[in-house]
C-alpha atoms as a PDB file:
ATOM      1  CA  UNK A   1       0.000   0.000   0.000  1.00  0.00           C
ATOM      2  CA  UNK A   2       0.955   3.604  -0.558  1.00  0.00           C
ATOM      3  CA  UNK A   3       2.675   5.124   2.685  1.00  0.00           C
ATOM      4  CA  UNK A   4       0.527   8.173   2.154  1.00  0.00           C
ATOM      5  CA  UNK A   5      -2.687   6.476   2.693  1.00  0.00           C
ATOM      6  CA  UNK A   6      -1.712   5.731   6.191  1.00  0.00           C
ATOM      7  CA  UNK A   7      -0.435   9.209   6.723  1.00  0.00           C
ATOM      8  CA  UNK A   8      -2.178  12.484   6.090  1.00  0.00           C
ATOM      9  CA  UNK A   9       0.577  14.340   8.309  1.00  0.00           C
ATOM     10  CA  UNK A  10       1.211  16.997   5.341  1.00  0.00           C
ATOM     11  CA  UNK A  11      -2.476  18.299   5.113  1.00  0.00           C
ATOM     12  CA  UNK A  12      -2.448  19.226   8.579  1.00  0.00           C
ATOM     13  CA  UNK A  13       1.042  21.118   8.399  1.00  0.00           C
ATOM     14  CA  UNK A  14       1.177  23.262   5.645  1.00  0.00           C
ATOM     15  CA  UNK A  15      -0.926  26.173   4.131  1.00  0.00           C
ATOM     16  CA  UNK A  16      -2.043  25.198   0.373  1.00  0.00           C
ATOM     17  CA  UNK A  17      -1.906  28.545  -1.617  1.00  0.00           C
ATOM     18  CA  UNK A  18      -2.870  28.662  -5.428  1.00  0.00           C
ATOM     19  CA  UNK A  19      -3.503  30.643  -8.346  1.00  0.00           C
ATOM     20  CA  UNK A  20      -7.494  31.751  -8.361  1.00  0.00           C
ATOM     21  CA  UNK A  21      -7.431  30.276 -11.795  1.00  0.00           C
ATOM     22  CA  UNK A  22      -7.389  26.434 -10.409  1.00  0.00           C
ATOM     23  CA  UNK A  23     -10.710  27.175  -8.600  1.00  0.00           C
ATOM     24  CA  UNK A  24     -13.591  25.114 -10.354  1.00  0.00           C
ATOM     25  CA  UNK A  25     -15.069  28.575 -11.005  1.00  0.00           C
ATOM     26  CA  UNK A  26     -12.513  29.390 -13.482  1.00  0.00           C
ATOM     27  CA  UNK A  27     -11.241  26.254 -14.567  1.00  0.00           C
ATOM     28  CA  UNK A  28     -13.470  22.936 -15.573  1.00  0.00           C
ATOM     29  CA  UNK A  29     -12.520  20.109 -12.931  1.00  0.00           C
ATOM     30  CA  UNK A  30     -10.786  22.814 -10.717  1.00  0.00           C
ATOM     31  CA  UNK A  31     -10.246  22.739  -7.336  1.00  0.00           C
ATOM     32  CA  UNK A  32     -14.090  23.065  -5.255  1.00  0.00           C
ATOM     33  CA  UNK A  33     -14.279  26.955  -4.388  1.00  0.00           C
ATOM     34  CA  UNK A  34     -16.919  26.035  -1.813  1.00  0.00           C
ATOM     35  CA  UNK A  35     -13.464  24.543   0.038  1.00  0.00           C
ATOM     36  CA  UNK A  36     -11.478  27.249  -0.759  1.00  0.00           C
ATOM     37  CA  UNK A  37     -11.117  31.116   0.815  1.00  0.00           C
ATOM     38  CA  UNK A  38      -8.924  34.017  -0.719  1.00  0.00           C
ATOM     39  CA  UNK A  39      -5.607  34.065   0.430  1.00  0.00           C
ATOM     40  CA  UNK A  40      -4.711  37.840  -1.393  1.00  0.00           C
ATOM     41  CA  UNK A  41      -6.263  39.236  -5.001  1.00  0.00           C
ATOM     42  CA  UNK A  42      -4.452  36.320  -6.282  1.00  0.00           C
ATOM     43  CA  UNK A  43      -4.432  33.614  -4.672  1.00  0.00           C
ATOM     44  CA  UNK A  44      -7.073  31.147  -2.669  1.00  0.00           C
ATOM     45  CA  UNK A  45      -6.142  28.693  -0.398  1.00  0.00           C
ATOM     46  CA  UNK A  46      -7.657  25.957   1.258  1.00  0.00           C
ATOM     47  CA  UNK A  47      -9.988  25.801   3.990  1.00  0.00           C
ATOM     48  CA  UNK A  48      -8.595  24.929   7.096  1.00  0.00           C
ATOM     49  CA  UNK A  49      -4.575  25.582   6.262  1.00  0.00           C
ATOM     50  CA  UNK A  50      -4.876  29.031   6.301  1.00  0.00           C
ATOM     51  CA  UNK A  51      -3.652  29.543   9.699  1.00  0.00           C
ATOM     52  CA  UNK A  52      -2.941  26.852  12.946  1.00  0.00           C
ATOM     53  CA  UNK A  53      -3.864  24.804  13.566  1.00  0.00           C
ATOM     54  CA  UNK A  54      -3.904  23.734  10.327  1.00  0.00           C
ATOM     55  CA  UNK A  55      -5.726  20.837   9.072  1.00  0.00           C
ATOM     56  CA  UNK A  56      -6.956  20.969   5.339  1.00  0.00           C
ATOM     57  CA  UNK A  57     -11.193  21.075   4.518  1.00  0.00           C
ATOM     58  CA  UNK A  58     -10.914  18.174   2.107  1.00  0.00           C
ATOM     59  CA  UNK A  59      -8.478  15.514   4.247  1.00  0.00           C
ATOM     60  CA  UNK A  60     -10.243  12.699   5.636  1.00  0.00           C
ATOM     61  CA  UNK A  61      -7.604  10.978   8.047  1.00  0.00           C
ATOM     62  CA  UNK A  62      -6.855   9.647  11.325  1.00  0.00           C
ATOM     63  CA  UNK A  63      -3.457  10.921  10.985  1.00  0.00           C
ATOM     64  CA  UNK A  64      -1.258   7.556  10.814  1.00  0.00           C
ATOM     65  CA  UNK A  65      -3.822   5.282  10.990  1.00  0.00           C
ATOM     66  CA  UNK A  66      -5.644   5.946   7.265  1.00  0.00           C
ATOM     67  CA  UNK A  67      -5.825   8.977   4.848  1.00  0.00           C
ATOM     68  CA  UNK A  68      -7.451   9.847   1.897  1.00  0.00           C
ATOM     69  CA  UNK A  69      -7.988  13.328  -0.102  1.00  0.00           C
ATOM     70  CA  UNK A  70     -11.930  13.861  -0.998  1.00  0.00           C
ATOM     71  CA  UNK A  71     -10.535  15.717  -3.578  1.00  0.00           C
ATOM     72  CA  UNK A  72      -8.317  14.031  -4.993  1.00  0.00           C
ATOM     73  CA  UNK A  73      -8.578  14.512  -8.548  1.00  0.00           C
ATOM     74  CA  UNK A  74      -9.011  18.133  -8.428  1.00  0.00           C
ATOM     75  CA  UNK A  75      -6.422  18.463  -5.418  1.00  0.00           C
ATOM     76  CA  UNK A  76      -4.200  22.276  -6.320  1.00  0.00           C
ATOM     77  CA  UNK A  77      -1.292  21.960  -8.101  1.00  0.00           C
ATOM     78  CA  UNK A  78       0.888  22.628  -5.096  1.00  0.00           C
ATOM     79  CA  UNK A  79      -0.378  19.363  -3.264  1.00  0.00           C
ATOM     80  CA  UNK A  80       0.537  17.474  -6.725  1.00  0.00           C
ATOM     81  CA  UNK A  81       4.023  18.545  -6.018  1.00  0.00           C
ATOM     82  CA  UNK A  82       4.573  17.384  -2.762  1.00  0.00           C
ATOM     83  CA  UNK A  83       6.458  14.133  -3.081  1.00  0.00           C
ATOM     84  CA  UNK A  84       6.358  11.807  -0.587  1.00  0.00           C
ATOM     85  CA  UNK A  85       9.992  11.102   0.594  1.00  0.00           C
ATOM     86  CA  UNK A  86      12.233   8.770  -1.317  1.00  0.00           C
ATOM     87  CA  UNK A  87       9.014   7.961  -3.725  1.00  0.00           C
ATOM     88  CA  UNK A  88      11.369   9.002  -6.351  1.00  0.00           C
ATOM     89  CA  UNK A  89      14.850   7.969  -5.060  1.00  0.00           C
ATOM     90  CA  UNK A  90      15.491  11.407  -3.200  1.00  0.00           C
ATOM     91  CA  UNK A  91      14.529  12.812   0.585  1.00  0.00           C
ATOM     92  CA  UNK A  92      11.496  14.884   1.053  1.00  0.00           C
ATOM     93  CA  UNK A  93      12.596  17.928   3.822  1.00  0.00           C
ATOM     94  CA  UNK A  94       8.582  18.288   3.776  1.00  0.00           C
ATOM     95  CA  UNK A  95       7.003  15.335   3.958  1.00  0.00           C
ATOM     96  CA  UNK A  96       9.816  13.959   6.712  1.00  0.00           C
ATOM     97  CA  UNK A  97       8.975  17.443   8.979  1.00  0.00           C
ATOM     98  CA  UNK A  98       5.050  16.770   8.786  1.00  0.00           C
ATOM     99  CA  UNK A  99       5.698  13.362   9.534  1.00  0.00           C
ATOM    100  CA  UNK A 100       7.998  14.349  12.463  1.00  0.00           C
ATOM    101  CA  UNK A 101       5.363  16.647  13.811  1.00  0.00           C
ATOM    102  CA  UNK A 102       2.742  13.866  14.282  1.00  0.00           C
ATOM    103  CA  UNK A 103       5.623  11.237  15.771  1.00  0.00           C
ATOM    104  CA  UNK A 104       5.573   9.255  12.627  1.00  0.00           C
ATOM    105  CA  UNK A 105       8.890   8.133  11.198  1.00  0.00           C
ATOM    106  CA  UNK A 106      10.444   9.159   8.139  1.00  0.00           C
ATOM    107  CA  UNK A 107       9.888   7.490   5.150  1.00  0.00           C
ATOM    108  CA  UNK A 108      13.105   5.808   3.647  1.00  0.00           C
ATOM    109  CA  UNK A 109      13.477   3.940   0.451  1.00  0.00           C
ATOM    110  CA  UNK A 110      12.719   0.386   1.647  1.00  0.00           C
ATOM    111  CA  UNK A 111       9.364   2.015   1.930  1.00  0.00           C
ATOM    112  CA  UNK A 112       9.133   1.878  -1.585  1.00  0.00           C
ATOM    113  CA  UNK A 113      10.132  -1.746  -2.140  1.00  0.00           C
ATOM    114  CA  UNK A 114       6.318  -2.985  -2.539  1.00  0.00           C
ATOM    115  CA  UNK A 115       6.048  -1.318  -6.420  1.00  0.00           C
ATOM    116  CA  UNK A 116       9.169  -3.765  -7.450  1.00  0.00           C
ATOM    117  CA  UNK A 117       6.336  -6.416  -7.615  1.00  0.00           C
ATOM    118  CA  UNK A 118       3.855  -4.336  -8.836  1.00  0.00           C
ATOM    119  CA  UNK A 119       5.881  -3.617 -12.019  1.00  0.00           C
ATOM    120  CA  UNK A 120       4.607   0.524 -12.312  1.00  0.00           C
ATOM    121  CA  UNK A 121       7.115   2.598 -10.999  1.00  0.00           C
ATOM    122  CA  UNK A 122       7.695   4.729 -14.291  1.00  0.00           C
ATOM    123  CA  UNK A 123       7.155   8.037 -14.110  1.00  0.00           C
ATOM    124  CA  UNK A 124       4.106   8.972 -11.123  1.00  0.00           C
ATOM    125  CA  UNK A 125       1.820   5.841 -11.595  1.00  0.00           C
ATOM    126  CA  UNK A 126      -0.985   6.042  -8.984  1.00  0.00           C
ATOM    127  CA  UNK A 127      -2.243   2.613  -7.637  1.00  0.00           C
ATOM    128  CA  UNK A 128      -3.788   1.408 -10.432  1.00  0.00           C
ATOM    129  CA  UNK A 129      -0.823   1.927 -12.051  1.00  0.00           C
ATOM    130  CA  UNK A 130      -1.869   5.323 -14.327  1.00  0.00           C
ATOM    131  CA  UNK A 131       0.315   8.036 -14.914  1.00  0.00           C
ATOM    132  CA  UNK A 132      -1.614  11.005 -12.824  1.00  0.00           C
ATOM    133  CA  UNK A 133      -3.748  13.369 -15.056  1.00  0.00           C
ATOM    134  CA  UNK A 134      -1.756  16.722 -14.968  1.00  0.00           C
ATOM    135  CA  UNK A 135      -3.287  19.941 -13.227  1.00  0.00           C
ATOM    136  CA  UNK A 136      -5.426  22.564 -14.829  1.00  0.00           C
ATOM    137  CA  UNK A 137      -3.196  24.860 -16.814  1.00  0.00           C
ATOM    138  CA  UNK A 138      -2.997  28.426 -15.662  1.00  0.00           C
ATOM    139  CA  UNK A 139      -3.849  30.912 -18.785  1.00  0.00           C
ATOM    140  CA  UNK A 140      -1.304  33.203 -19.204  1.00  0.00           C
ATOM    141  CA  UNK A 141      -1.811  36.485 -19.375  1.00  0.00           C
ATOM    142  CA  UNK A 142      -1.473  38.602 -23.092  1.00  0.00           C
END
């Protein structure tokens, strides 16, 4: 099983700040704006991580125990690039300090070993062994 579906530790840690433009009001598939509130004239963030104690709107955990986004799918682009430590052959300075915070132990890459037999580690393969679908893309401005 995937070591972040028994953690949760970074969605109660860390404020998620995003571009407006990944909000399902401006962007098909987007991130719920019900979940969100505005960060500055830029940027939204999500409910619950705006300040401590910080536990994101759309995590559904018992931190260490199980944990699952309700969002998944539409989750901001700055949760897609969190990286859970050594999932990719390096160390992850933010995943191991959420994990610290909650007691957990830092993931290592023995961690890992479970997708040998599963035959999908290329690229980001989720559990069914899909590549993830990439985030919204920002517009840029003329």
């Amino acid at each position: 099983m995937h070591p972040c579906l028994t953690c949760g530790a970074c969605c109660t840690q860390y404020r998620v700040a995003f571009h407006w433009m990944e909000s399902d009001e401006s962007t098909e598939g987007g991130v719920p704006a019900a979940l969100t509130e505005r960060l500055d004239a830029h940027r939204l963030c999500m409910r619950g991580t705006y300040a401590p104690p910080i536990r994101c709107v759309a995590l559904d955990a018992e931190i260490g125990v199980y944990s699952r986004c309700s969002i998944h799918p539409s989750r901001p682009s700055v949760c897609r690039e969190v990286d859970a430590s050594w999932e990719y052959g390096v160390a992850s300075s933010q995943c191991d300090r959420a994990r610290e915070a909650h007691g957990l132990p830092a993931l290592g890459p023995a961690d890992w070993r479970w997708r040998d037999d599963a035959g999908n580690d290329d690229g980001h393969p989720d559990d069914n062994g899909n590549s993830p679908s990439s985030p919204p893309v920002t517009p840029i401005a003329a």
